[in-house]
Amino acid sequence: MFAVLGNIEFELITYWDGFEATFGVDYAEHARIEGKPGLQFVGEKLDEIQISLAFHQHYCVPDVELARLRTAMKAHQALALVFGNGDYRGWFVITDVTAVSQQTDTTGNVWALTATVSLREYIGDPKNPLKPPAVKTALPGTGTVTGAVPAPSGVALYVREGVNYAKQAQSALQGAMSAVRIAQKMKDNPTVALTRVPGLLSQLNTVAVPLGKSSSAFSAIGEALPGAITLSRATGQAATTIQQAQGALASVDSNNIAAALGTVSGQLNAASTTLTQVSPTLSEMAAKITVRSL
């Protein structure tokens, strides 16, 4: 994960498209008789950040992701901006969200869009400043150290495992879908298309295995974390669909290779849709790990 804003997670490859930050200071201007005015330093300006994002149906539901940003903006709440390496940038409010649809289908469903999110630093009460989200409790007898970062809990370890395996599977799934499309272009030459089958089966295995592990990890914490149940079912369902695709390819020959590839393509699309539908929940889980709220 590249960064998280509140509970909204951003991936470098799939979401993040640009980052622009503005810093400044304020000066008061004092007029002078028969002379140029003088300047007096007043203080720092609030930091402002613009984040450029790209959403595409291949890895998310663009309308859903845009709605999450609008909901966060309308909540009028300060959100912590933390990068994946632990770099804490501070608390910010969302002041503007600008979206441009890049691609739609014939009925108006958005397939791809770009968005720009404008953030403005939020200071709050200077006498009681907001703490970084990872800071939980004060340590007695310390001056510069104001809080302790706890070790990941058992639940957090399962969440991290489930999220990592799910993302690994999503990445492998995109590769498998691309490989199937290439094989389908060879349907007029069944002999050549058949040579692709062993590689396709191997790729499908790299999708099915992590999906199974992700489902097991989320299932283990279903009682402690309700959202994990949804993710366990989704990854389990996607794993079953991939296994069905493996079965469809296991006994193909030159007479049915074209039909089998068509079936597999549909099954991979179904698995991708299943994972895309739970992408917001998956991102929320990953965000909780980053800010150590578990």
PDB file of C-alpha atoms in Angstrom:
ATOM      1  CA  MET A   1       0.000   0.000   0.000  1.00  0.00           C
ATOM      2  CA  PHE A   2       1.328   3.451  -0.942  1.00  0.00           C
ATOM      3  CA  ALA A   3      -0.654   5.693   1.402  1.00  0.00           C
ATOM      4  CA  VAL A   4      -3.811   5.913   3.480  1.00  0.00           C
ATOM      5  CA  LEU A   5      -6.055   8.907   4.169  1.00  0.00           C
ATOM      6  CA  GLY A   6      -8.235   8.091   7.148  1.00  0.00           C
ATOM      7  CA  ASN A   7      -9.652   4.711   6.108  1.00  0.00           C
ATOM      8  CA  ILE A   8      -9.157   5.300   2.379  1.00  0.00           C
ATOM      9  CA  GLU A   9      -6.264   3.292   0.974  1.00  0.00           C
ATOM     10  CA  PHE A  10      -4.319   4.195  -2.157  1.00  0.00           C
ATOM     11  CA  GLU A  11      -2.124   1.865  -4.188  1.00  0.00           C
ATOM     12  CA  LEU A  12       0.801   3.366  -6.107  1.00  0.00           C
ATOM     13  CA  ILE A  13       0.248   1.394  -9.319  1.00  0.00           C
ATOM     14  CA  THR A  14      -3.532   1.257  -9.459  1.00  0.00           C
ATOM     15  CA  TYR A  15      -4.749   4.478  -7.816  1.00  0.00           C
ATOM     16  CA  TRP A  16      -2.010   7.047  -7.246  1.00  0.00           C
ATOM     17  CA  ASP A  17      -1.370   9.361 -10.195  1.00  0.00           C
ATOM     18  CA  GLY A  18       0.270  12.426  -8.655  1.00  0.00           C
ATOM     19  CA  PHE A  19       1.004  14.337  -5.468  1.00  0.00           C
ATOM     20  CA  GLU A  20       1.406  18.108  -5.158  1.00  0.00           C
ATOM     21  CA  ALA A  21       2.112  19.877  -1.873  1.00  0.00           C
ATOM     22  CA  THR A  22       2.147  23.612  -1.123  1.00  0.00           C
ATOM     23  CA  PHE A  23       3.840  25.123   1.933  1.00  0.00           C
ATOM     24  CA  GLY A  24       4.132  28.777   2.886  1.00  0.00           C
ATOM     25  CA  VAL A  25       4.368  31.471   5.546  1.00  0.00           C
ATOM     26  CA  ASP A  26       2.414  34.662   6.227  1.00  0.00           C
ATOM     27  CA  TYR A  27       3.836  38.174   6.586  1.00  0.00           C
ATOM     28  CA  ALA A  28       1.978  41.240   7.823  1.00  0.00           C
ATOM     29  CA  GLU A  29       2.615  44.423   5.843  1.00  0.00           C
ATOM     30  CA  HIS A  30       3.082  47.689   7.765  1.00  0.00           C
ATOM     31  CA  ALA A  31       2.785  50.964   5.846  1.00  0.00           C
ATOM     32  CA  ARG A  32       5.488  53.605   6.291  1.00  0.00           C
ATOM     33  CA  ILE A  33       5.182  57.304   5.556  1.00  0.00           C
ATOM     34  CA  GLU A  34       7.251  58.194   2.499  1.00  0.00           C
ATOM     35  CA  GLY A  35       8.821  54.767   2.364  1.00  0.00           C
ATOM     36  CA  LYS A  36       8.253  51.215   1.333  1.00  0.00           C
ATOM     37  CA  PRO A  37       6.165  49.113   3.718  1.00  0.00           C
ATOM     38  CA  GLY A  38       7.801  46.747   6.148  1.00  0.00           C
ATOM     39  CA  LEU A  39       7.087  43.059   6.547  1.00  0.00           C
ATOM     40  CA  GLN A  40       6.665  41.186   9.798  1.00  0.00           C
ATOM     41  CA  PHE A  41       6.597  37.421   9.991  1.00  0.00           C
ATOM     42  CA  VAL A  42       3.251  36.231  11.350  1.00  0.00           C
ATOM     43  CA  GLY A  43       3.355  32.454  11.104  1.00  0.00           C
ATOM     44  CA  GLU A  44       3.148  29.442   8.854  1.00  0.00           C
ATOM     45  CA  LYS A  45       0.311  28.889   6.419  1.00  0.00           C
ATOM     46  CA  LEU A  46      -1.700  25.699   6.461  1.00  0.00           C
ATOM     47  CA  ASP A  47      -0.195  23.003   4.246  1.00  0.00           C
ATOM     48  CA  GLU A  48      -2.219  22.206   1.146  1.00  0.00           C
ATOM     49  CA  ILE A  49      -2.021  18.967  -0.824  1.00  0.00           C
ATOM     50  CA  GLN A  50      -3.524  17.855  -4.111  1.00  0.00           C
ATOM     51  CA  ILE A  51      -3.696  14.141  -4.842  1.00  0.00           C
ATOM     52  CA  SER A  52      -4.371  12.924  -8.381  1.00  0.00           C
ATOM     53  CA  LEU A  53      -6.030   9.515  -8.625  1.00  0.00           C
ATOM     54  CA  ALA A  54      -7.014   7.142 -11.409  1.00  0.00           C
ATOM     55  CA  PHE A  55      -9.829   4.607 -11.029  1.00  0.00           C
ATOM     56  CA  HIS A  56     -10.534   1.843 -13.547  1.00  0.00           C
ATOM     57  CA  GLN A  57     -13.012  -1.018 -13.539  1.00  0.00           C
ATOM     58  CA  HIS A  58     -10.164  -3.530 -13.882  1.00  0.00           C
ATOM     59  CA  TYR A  59      -9.245  -3.057 -10.216  1.00  0.00           C
ATOM     60  CA  CYS A  60     -12.158  -1.215  -8.585  1.00  0.00           C
ATOM     61  CA  VAL A  61     -15.637   0.212  -9.096  1.00  0.00           C
ATOM     62  CA  PRO A  62     -14.892   3.846 -10.065  1.00  0.00           C
ATOM     63  CA  ASP A  63     -18.264   5.202  -8.908  1.00  0.00           C
ATOM     64  CA  VAL A  64     -17.885   3.486  -5.540  1.00  0.00           C
ATOM     65  CA  GLU A  65     -14.385   4.880  -4.989  1.00  0.00           C
ATOM     66  CA  LEU A  66     -15.552   8.378  -5.941  1.00  0.00           C
ATOM     67  CA  ALA A  67     -18.501   8.056  -3.564  1.00  0.00           C
ATOM     68  CA  ARG A  68     -16.116   7.149  -0.730  1.00  0.00           C
ATOM     69  CA  LEU A  69     -14.178  10.360  -1.310  1.00  0.00           C
ATOM     70  CA  ARG A  70     -17.354  12.448  -1.382  1.00  0.00           C
ATOM     71  CA  THR A  71     -18.627  10.793   1.786  1.00  0.00           C
ATOM     72  CA  ALA A  72     -15.339  11.523   3.551  1.00  0.00           C
ATOM     73  CA  MET A  73     -15.506  15.148   2.401  1.00  0.00           C
ATOM     74  CA  LYS A  74     -19.112  15.603   3.550  1.00  0.00           C
ATOM     75  CA  ALA A  75     -18.296  14.115   6.959  1.00  0.00           C
ATOM     76  CA  HIS A  76     -16.301  17.302   7.734  1.00  0.00           C
ATOM     77  CA  GLN A  77     -13.785  15.248   9.691  1.00  0.00           C
ATOM     78  CA  ALA A  78     -10.011  15.570   9.834  1.00  0.00           C
ATOM     79  CA  LEU A  79      -8.218  12.536   8.379  1.00  0.00           C
ATOM     80  CA  ALA A  80      -4.674  11.380   9.035  1.00  0.00           C
ATOM     81  CA  LEU A  81      -2.435  11.079   5.975  1.00  0.00           C
ATOM     82  CA  VAL A  82       0.077   8.257   6.435  1.00  0.00           C
ATOM     83  CA  PHE A  83       2.343   6.736   3.797  1.00  0.00           C
ATOM     84  CA  GLY A  84       3.076   3.038   3.567  1.00  0.00           C
ATOM     85  CA  ASN A  85       6.582   3.544   4.964  1.00  0.00           C
ATOM     86  CA  GLY A  86       5.080   5.012   8.138  1.00  0.00           C
ATOM     87  CA  ASP A  87       5.697   8.660   7.172  1.00  0.00           C
ATOM     88  CA  TYR A  88       2.973  10.645   8.957  1.00  0.00           C
ATOM     89  CA  ARG A  89       2.132  13.916   7.169  1.00  0.00           C
ATOM     90  CA  GLY A  90      -0.487  15.234   9.592  1.00  0.00           C
ATOM     91  CA  TRP A  91      -4.253  15.685   9.747  1.00  0.00           C
ATOM     92  CA  PHE A  92      -6.157  17.089   6.780  1.00  0.00           C
ATOM     93  CA  VAL A  93      -9.694  17.877   5.701  1.00  0.00           C
ATOM     94  CA  ILE A  94     -10.945  17.285   2.160  1.00  0.00           C
ATOM     95  CA  THR A  95     -11.975  20.637   0.687  1.00  0.00           C
ATOM     96  CA  ASP A  96     -12.624  19.671  -2.938  1.00  0.00           C
ATOM     97  CA  VAL A  97     -13.043  16.583  -5.103  1.00  0.00           C
ATOM     98  CA  THR A  98     -12.911  16.998  -8.876  1.00  0.00           C
ATOM     99  CA  ALA A  99     -13.717  14.026 -11.119  1.00  0.00           C
ATOM    100  CA  VAL A 100     -13.463  13.533 -14.874  1.00  0.00           C
ATOM    101  CA  SER A 101     -15.017  10.474 -16.530  1.00  0.00           C
ATOM    102  CA  GLN A 102     -12.584   9.012 -19.049  1.00  0.00           C
ATOM    103  CA  GLN A 103     -14.522   6.006 -20.292  1.00  0.00           C
ATOM    104  CA  THR A 104     -18.122   4.782 -19.996  1.00  0.00           C
ATOM    105  CA  ASP A 105     -20.253   2.048 -21.498  1.00  0.00           C
ATOM    106  CA  THR A 106     -23.283   2.608 -23.718  1.00  0.00           C
ATOM    107  CA  THR A 107     -25.624   2.876 -20.722  1.00  0.00           C
ATOM    108  CA  GLY A 108     -23.566   5.447 -18.831  1.00  0.00           C
ATOM    109  CA  ASN A 109     -21.740   3.195 -16.374  1.00  0.00           C
ATOM    110  CA  VAL A 110     -18.298   4.636 -15.649  1.00  0.00           C
ATOM    111  CA  TRP A 111     -15.409   2.352 -16.549  1.00  0.00           C
ATOM    112  CA  ALA A 112     -12.567   4.773 -15.898  1.00  0.00           C
ATOM    113  CA  LEU A 113     -12.236   8.177 -14.281  1.00  0.00           C
ATOM    114  CA  THR A 114      -9.596  10.483 -12.871  1.00  0.00           C
ATOM    115  CA  ALA A 115     -10.061  12.479  -9.696  1.00  0.00           C
ATOM    116  CA  THR A 116      -8.232  15.257  -7.902  1.00  0.00           C
ATOM    117  CA  VAL A 117      -8.600  15.505  -4.136  1.00  0.00           C
ATOM    118  CA  SER A 118      -7.678  18.793  -2.448  1.00  0.00           C
ATOM    119  CA  LEU A 119      -6.576  18.587   1.183  1.00  0.00           C
ATOM    120  CA  ARG A 120      -5.995  21.366   3.695  1.00  0.00           C
ATOM    121  CA  GLU A 121      -4.107  20.913   6.915  1.00  0.00           C
ATOM    122  CA  TYR A 122      -6.183  20.745  10.084  1.00  0.00           C
ATOM    123  CA  ILE A 123      -4.555  21.962  13.294  1.00  0.00           C
ATOM    124  CA  GLY A 124      -7.424  21.735  15.765  1.00  0.00           C
ATOM    125  CA  ASP A 125      -6.832  23.012  19.279  1.00  0.00           C
ATOM    126  CA  PRO A 126      -3.171  24.158  19.565  1.00  0.00           C
ATOM    127  CA  LYS A 127      -3.302  23.407  23.300  1.00  0.00           C
ATOM    128  CA  ASN A 128      -4.394  19.841  22.624  1.00  0.00           C
ATOM    129  CA  PRO A 129      -2.957  18.925  19.202  1.00  0.00           C
ATOM    130  CA  LEU A 130      -4.109  15.844  17.366  1.00  0.00           C
ATOM    131  CA  LYS A 131      -1.757  12.897  17.740  1.00  0.00           C
ATOM    132  CA  PRO A 132      -0.570  10.633  14.930  1.00  0.00           C
ATOM    133  CA  PRO A 133      -2.998   7.699  14.593  1.00  0.00           C
ATOM    134  CA  ALA A 134      -0.326   5.198  15.663  1.00  0.00           C
ATOM    135  CA  VAL A 135       0.200   6.919  19.012  1.00  0.00           C
ATOM    136  CA  LYS A 136      -1.972   5.168  21.559  1.00  0.00           C
ATOM    137  CA  THR A 137      -0.902   5.874  25.135  1.00  0.00           C
ATOM    138  CA  ALA A 138       1.462   8.157  26.987  1.00  0.00           C
ATOM    139  CA  LEU A 139       4.663   6.783  28.429  1.00  0.00           C
ATOM    140  CA  PRO A 140       5.290   7.942  31.995  1.00  0.00           C
ATOM    141  CA  GLY A 141       8.589   9.618  32.743  1.00  0.00           C
ATOM    142  CA  THR A 142       9.389  10.620  29.164  1.00  0.00           C
ATOM    143  CA  GLY A 143       9.765  14.037  27.614  1.00  0.00           C
ATOM    144  CA  THR A 144      10.153  13.853  23.865  1.00  0.00           C
ATOM    145  CA  VAL A 145       8.487  10.452  23.517  1.00  0.00           C
ATOM    146  CA  THR A 146       4.757  11.033  23.872  1.00  0.00           C
ATOM    147  CA  GLY A 147       3.312   7.656  22.971  1.00  0.00           C
ATOM    148  CA  ALA A 148       3.949   4.029  22.290  1.00  0.00           C
ATOM    149  CA  VAL A 149       3.192   2.078  19.142  1.00  0.00           C
ATOM    150  CA  PRO A 150       1.841  -1.314  20.202  1.00  0.00           C
ATOM    151  CA  ALA A 151       2.875  -4.535  18.537  1.00  0.00           C
ATOM    152  CA  PRO A 152       0.315  -5.878  16.060  1.00  0.00           C
ATOM    153  CA  SER A 153      -2.451  -7.832  17.760  1.00  0.00           C
ATOM    154  CA  GLY A 154      -3.419 -11.357  16.775  1.00  0.00           C
ATOM    155  CA  VAL A 155      -6.338  -9.939  14.808  1.00  0.00           C
ATOM    156  CA  ALA A 156      -4.024  -7.502  13.025  1.00  0.00           C
ATOM    157  CA  LEU A 157      -1.708 -10.314  11.958  1.00  0.00           C
ATOM    158  CA  TYR A 158      -4.597 -12.228  10.396  1.00  0.00           C
ATOM    159  CA  VAL A 159      -5.879  -9.062   8.702  1.00  0.00           C
ATOM    160  CA  ARG A 160      -2.450  -8.317   7.254  1.00  0.00           C
ATOM    161  CA  GLU A 161      -2.156 -11.880   5.982  1.00  0.00           C
ATOM    162  CA  GLY A 162      -5.652 -11.844   4.485  1.00  0.00           C
ATOM    163  CA  VAL A 163      -5.137  -8.478   2.789  1.00  0.00           C
ATOM    164  CA  ASN A 164      -1.712  -9.368   1.387  1.00  0.00           C
ATOM    165  CA  TYR A 165      -2.893 -12.678  -0.053  1.00  0.00           C
ATOM    166  CA  ALA A 166      -6.009 -11.058  -1.545  1.00  0.00           C
ATOM    167  CA  LYS A 167      -3.956  -8.358  -3.253  1.00  0.00           C
ATOM    168  CA  GLN A 168      -1.476 -10.947  -4.491  1.00  0.00           C
ATOM    169  CA  ALA A 169      -4.378 -12.880  -6.012  1.00  0.00           C
ATOM    170  CA  GLN A 170      -5.869  -9.759  -7.609  1.00  0.00           C
ATOM    171  CA  SER A 171      -2.574  -8.978  -9.310  1.00  0.00           C
ATOM    172  CA  ALA A 172      -2.158 -12.561 -10.534  1.00  0.00           C
ATOM    173  CA  LEU A 173      -5.765 -12.584 -11.749  1.00  0.00           C
ATOM    174  CA  GLN A 174      -5.153  -9.605 -14.024  1.00  0.00           C
ATOM    175  CA  GLY A 175      -2.207 -11.446 -15.563  1.00  0.00           C
ATOM    176  CA  ALA A 176      -4.277 -14.586 -16.062  1.00  0.00           C
ATOM    177  CA  MET A 177      -7.095 -12.643 -17.729  1.00  0.00           C
ATOM    178  CA  SER A 178      -4.612 -11.084 -20.130  1.00  0.00           C
ATOM    179  CA  ALA A 179      -3.120 -14.504 -20.931  1.00  0.00           C
ATOM    180  CA  VAL A 180      -6.568 -15.936 -21.692  1.00  0.00           C
ATOM    181  CA  ARG A 181      -7.340 -13.055 -24.048  1.00  0.00           C
ATOM    182  CA  ILE A 182      -4.112 -13.766 -25.931  1.00  0.00           C
ATOM    183  CA  ALA A 183      -4.957 -17.473 -26.155  1.00  0.00           C
ATOM    184  CA  GLN A 184      -8.436 -16.664 -27.467  1.00  0.00           C
ATOM    185  CA  LYS A 185      -6.875 -14.858 -30.415  1.00  0.00           C
ATOM    186  CA  MET A 186      -5.416 -18.234 -31.434  1.00  0.00           C
ATOM    187  CA  LYS A 187      -8.769 -20.024 -31.521  1.00  0.00           C
ATOM    188  CA  ASP A 188      -8.531 -20.437 -35.286  1.00  0.00           C
ATOM    189  CA  ASN A 189      -5.375 -22.474 -34.741  1.00  0.00           C
ATOM    190  CA  PRO A 190      -6.352 -24.973 -31.994  1.00  0.00           C
ATOM    191  CA  THR A 191      -2.980 -26.713 -32.028  1.00  0.00           C
ATOM    192  CA  VAL A 192      -1.160 -23.502 -31.134  1.00  0.00           C
ATOM    193  CA  ALA A 193      -3.849 -22.516 -28.621  1.00  0.00           C
ATOM    194  CA  LEU A 194      -3.395 -25.848 -26.836  1.00  0.00           C
ATOM    195  CA  THR A 195       0.261 -25.045 -26.209  1.00  0.00           C
ATOM    196  CA  ARG A 196      -0.925 -22.181 -24.005  1.00  0.00           C
ATOM    197  CA  VAL A 197      -2.946 -24.399 -21.678  1.00  0.00           C
ATOM    198  CA  PRO A 198      -0.130 -25.553 -19.314  1.00  0.00           C
ATOM    199  CA  GLY A 199       0.930 -21.957 -18.765  1.00  0.00           C
ATOM    200  CA  LEU A 200      -2.669 -20.881 -18.155  1.00  0.00           C
ATOM    201  CA  LEU A 201      -3.174 -23.640 -15.593  1.00  0.00           C
ATOM    202  CA  SER A 202      -0.016 -22.542 -13.816  1.00  0.00           C
ATOM    203  CA  GLN A 203      -1.195 -18.920 -13.753  1.00  0.00           C
ATOM    204  CA  LEU A 204      -4.606 -19.896 -12.438  1.00  0.00           C
ATOM    205  CA  ASN A 205      -2.897 -21.750  -9.624  1.00  0.00           C
ATOM    206  CA  THR A 206      -1.094 -18.545  -8.603  1.00  0.00           C
ATOM    207  CA  VAL A 207      -4.556 -17.006  -8.226  1.00  0.00           C
ATOM    208  CA  ALA A 208      -6.363 -19.866  -6.496  1.00  0.00           C
ATOM    209  CA  VAL A 209      -3.737 -20.582  -3.818  1.00  0.00           C
ATOM    210  CA  PRO A 210      -3.496 -17.056  -2.324  1.00  0.00           C
ATOM    211  CA  LEU A 211      -7.282 -16.687  -2.524  1.00  0.00           C
ATOM    212  CA  GLY A 212      -7.675 -19.812  -0.416  1.00  0.00           C
ATOM    213  CA  LYS A 213      -5.136 -18.547   2.116  1.00  0.00           C
ATOM    214  CA  SER A 214      -6.829 -15.141   2.234  1.00  0.00           C
ATOM    215  CA  SER A 215     -10.217 -16.733   2.840  1.00  0.00           C
ATOM    216  CA  SER A 216      -8.812 -18.844   5.685  1.00  0.00           C
ATOM    217  CA  ALA A 217      -7.132 -15.846   7.326  1.00  0.00           C
ATOM    218  CA  PHE A 218     -10.299 -13.748   7.282  1.00  0.00           C
ATOM    219  CA  SER A 219     -12.401 -16.696   8.424  1.00  0.00           C
ATOM    220  CA  ALA A 220     -10.207 -17.066  11.519  1.00  0.00           C
ATOM    221  CA  ILE A 221     -11.171 -13.581  12.738  1.00  0.00           C
ATOM    222  CA  GLY A 222     -14.790 -13.565  11.603  1.00  0.00           C
ATOM    223  CA  GLU A 223     -16.161 -13.360  15.144  1.00  0.00           C
ATOM    224  CA  ALA A 224     -13.778 -10.583  16.197  1.00  0.00           C
ATOM    225  CA  LEU A 225     -14.138  -8.487  13.048  1.00  0.00           C
ATOM    226  CA  PRO A 226     -17.526  -8.625  11.247  1.00  0.00           C
ATOM    227  CA  GLY A 227     -16.136  -7.237   7.983  1.00  0.00           C
ATOM    228  CA  ALA A 228     -13.781 -10.199   7.790  1.00  0.00           C
ATOM    229  CA  ILE A 229     -16.716 -12.544   7.214  1.00  0.00           C
ATOM    230  CA  THR A 230     -17.642 -10.708   4.020  1.00  0.00           C
ATOM    231  CA  LEU A 231     -14.056 -10.865   2.788  1.00  0.00           C
ATOM    232  CA  SER A 232     -13.729 -14.549   3.661  1.00  0.00           C
ATOM    233  CA  ARG A 233     -16.853 -15.394   1.677  1.00  0.00           C
ATOM    234  CA  ALA A 234     -15.814 -13.260  -1.292  1.00  0.00           C
ATOM    235  CA  THR A 235     -12.277 -14.627  -1.539  1.00  0.00           C
ATOM    236  CA  GLY A 236     -13.599 -18.151  -1.004  1.00  0.00           C
ATOM    237  CA  GLN A 237     -16.177 -17.683  -3.754  1.00  0.00           C
ATOM    238  CA  ALA A 238     -13.541 -16.284  -6.103  1.00  0.00           C
ATOM    239  CA  ALA A 239     -11.244 -19.229  -5.301  1.00  0.00           C
ATOM    240  CA  THR A 240     -14.026 -21.678  -6.178  1.00  0.00           C
ATOM    241  CA  THR A 241     -14.627 -19.882  -9.477  1.00  0.00           C
ATOM    242  CA  ILE A 242     -10.922 -20.072 -10.336  1.00  0.00           C
ATOM    243  CA  GLN A 243     -10.882 -23.783  -9.508  1.00  0.00           C
ATOM    244  CA  GLN A 244     -13.815 -24.260 -11.880  1.00  0.00           C
ATOM    245  CA  ALA A 245     -11.801 -22.481 -14.561  1.00  0.00           C
ATOM    246  CA  GLN A 246      -8.915 -24.857 -13.901  1.00  0.00           C
ATOM    247  CA  GLY A 247     -11.302 -27.770 -14.323  1.00  0.00           C
ATOM    248  CA  ALA A 248     -12.552 -26.379 -17.627  1.00  0.00           C
ATOM    249  CA  LEU A 249      -8.990 -26.329 -18.972  1.00  0.00           C
ATOM    250  CA  ALA A 250      -7.854 -29.632 -17.511  1.00  0.00           C
ATOM    251  CA  SER A 251      -9.320 -31.846 -20.248  1.00  0.00           C
ATOM    252  CA  VAL A 252      -9.399 -29.624 -23.337  1.00  0.00           C
ATOM    253  CA  ASP A 253      -8.500 -30.808 -26.808  1.00  0.00           C
ATOM    254  CA  SER A 254      -8.356 -29.273 -30.263  1.00  0.00           C
ATOM    255  CA  ASN A 255     -12.110 -29.721 -30.686  1.00  0.00           C
ATOM    256  CA  ASN A 256     -13.230 -27.780 -27.621  1.00  0.00           C
ATOM    257  CA  ILE A 257     -10.352 -25.410 -26.848  1.00  0.00           C
ATOM    258  CA  ALA A 258     -12.184 -22.355 -28.220  1.00  0.00           C
ATOM    259  CA  ALA A 259     -15.310 -23.029 -26.154  1.00  0.00           C
ATOM    260  CA  ALA A 260     -13.238 -23.803 -23.065  1.00  0.00           C
ATOM    261  CA  LEU A 261     -11.335 -20.522 -23.336  1.00  0.00           C
ATOM    262  CA  GLY A 262     -14.633 -18.666 -23.630  1.00  0.00           C
ATOM    263  CA  THR A 263     -15.885 -20.365 -20.478  1.00  0.00           C
ATOM    264  CA  VAL A 264     -12.673 -19.625 -18.602  1.00  0.00           C
ATOM    265  CA  SER A 265     -12.773 -15.985 -19.674  1.00  0.00           C
ATOM    266  CA  GLY A 266     -16.263 -15.638 -18.226  1.00  0.00           C
ATOM    267  CA  GLN A 267     -15.225 -17.333 -14.989  1.00  0.00           C
ATOM    268  CA  LEU A 268     -12.216 -15.057 -14.553  1.00  0.00           C
ATOM    269  CA  ASN A 269     -14.386 -12.006 -15.148  1.00  0.00           C
ATOM    270  CA  ALA A 270     -16.807 -13.297 -12.506  1.00  0.00           C
ATOM    271  CA  ALA A 271     -13.975 -13.769  -9.998  1.00  0.00           C
ATOM    272  CA  SER A 272     -12.664 -10.288 -10.768  1.00  0.00           C
ATOM    273  CA  THR A 273     -16.120  -8.794 -10.222  1.00  0.00           C
ATOM    274  CA  THR A 274     -16.436 -10.577  -6.878  1.00  0.00           C
ATOM    275  CA  LEU A 275     -13.123  -9.171  -5.667  1.00  0.00           C
ATOM    276  CA  THR A 276     -13.865  -5.699  -7.020  1.00  0.00           C
ATOM    277  CA  GLN A 277     -17.129  -5.563  -5.080  1.00  0.00           C
ATOM    278  CA  VAL A 278     -15.295  -6.040  -1.775  1.00  0.00           C
ATOM    279  CA  SER A 279     -12.390  -3.776  -2.711  1.00  0.00           C
ATOM    280  CA  PRO A 280     -13.605  -0.929  -0.423  1.00  0.00           C
ATOM    281  CA  THR A 281     -13.806  -3.314   2.546  1.00  0.00           C
ATOM    282  CA  LEU A 282     -10.365  -4.687   1.715  1.00  0.00           C
ATOM    283  CA  SER A 283      -8.947  -1.161   1.540  1.00  0.00           C
ATOM    284  CA  GLU A 284     -10.518  -0.281   4.872  1.00  0.00           C
ATOM    285  CA  MET A 285      -8.896  -3.324   6.466  1.00  0.00           C
ATOM    286  CA  ALA A 286      -5.513  -2.386   5.024  1.00  0.00           C
ATOM    287  CA  ALA A 287      -5.948   1.180   6.269  1.00  0.00           C
ATOM    288  CA  LYS A 288      -6.598  -0.044   9.804  1.00  0.00           C
ATOM    289  CA  ILE A 289      -3.338  -1.956   9.705  1.00  0.00           C
ATOM    290  CA  THR A 290      -1.395   1.102   8.540  1.00  0.00           C
ATOM    291  CA  VAL A 291      -2.746   3.368  11.281  1.00  0.00           C
ATOM    292  CA  ARG A 292      -2.583   0.513  13.808  1.00  0.00           C
ATOM    293  CA  SER A 293      -6.215   0.777  14.863  1.00  0.00           C
ATOM    294  CA  LEU A 294      -6.452  -3.004  15.351  1.00  0.00           C
TER     295      LEU A 294
END
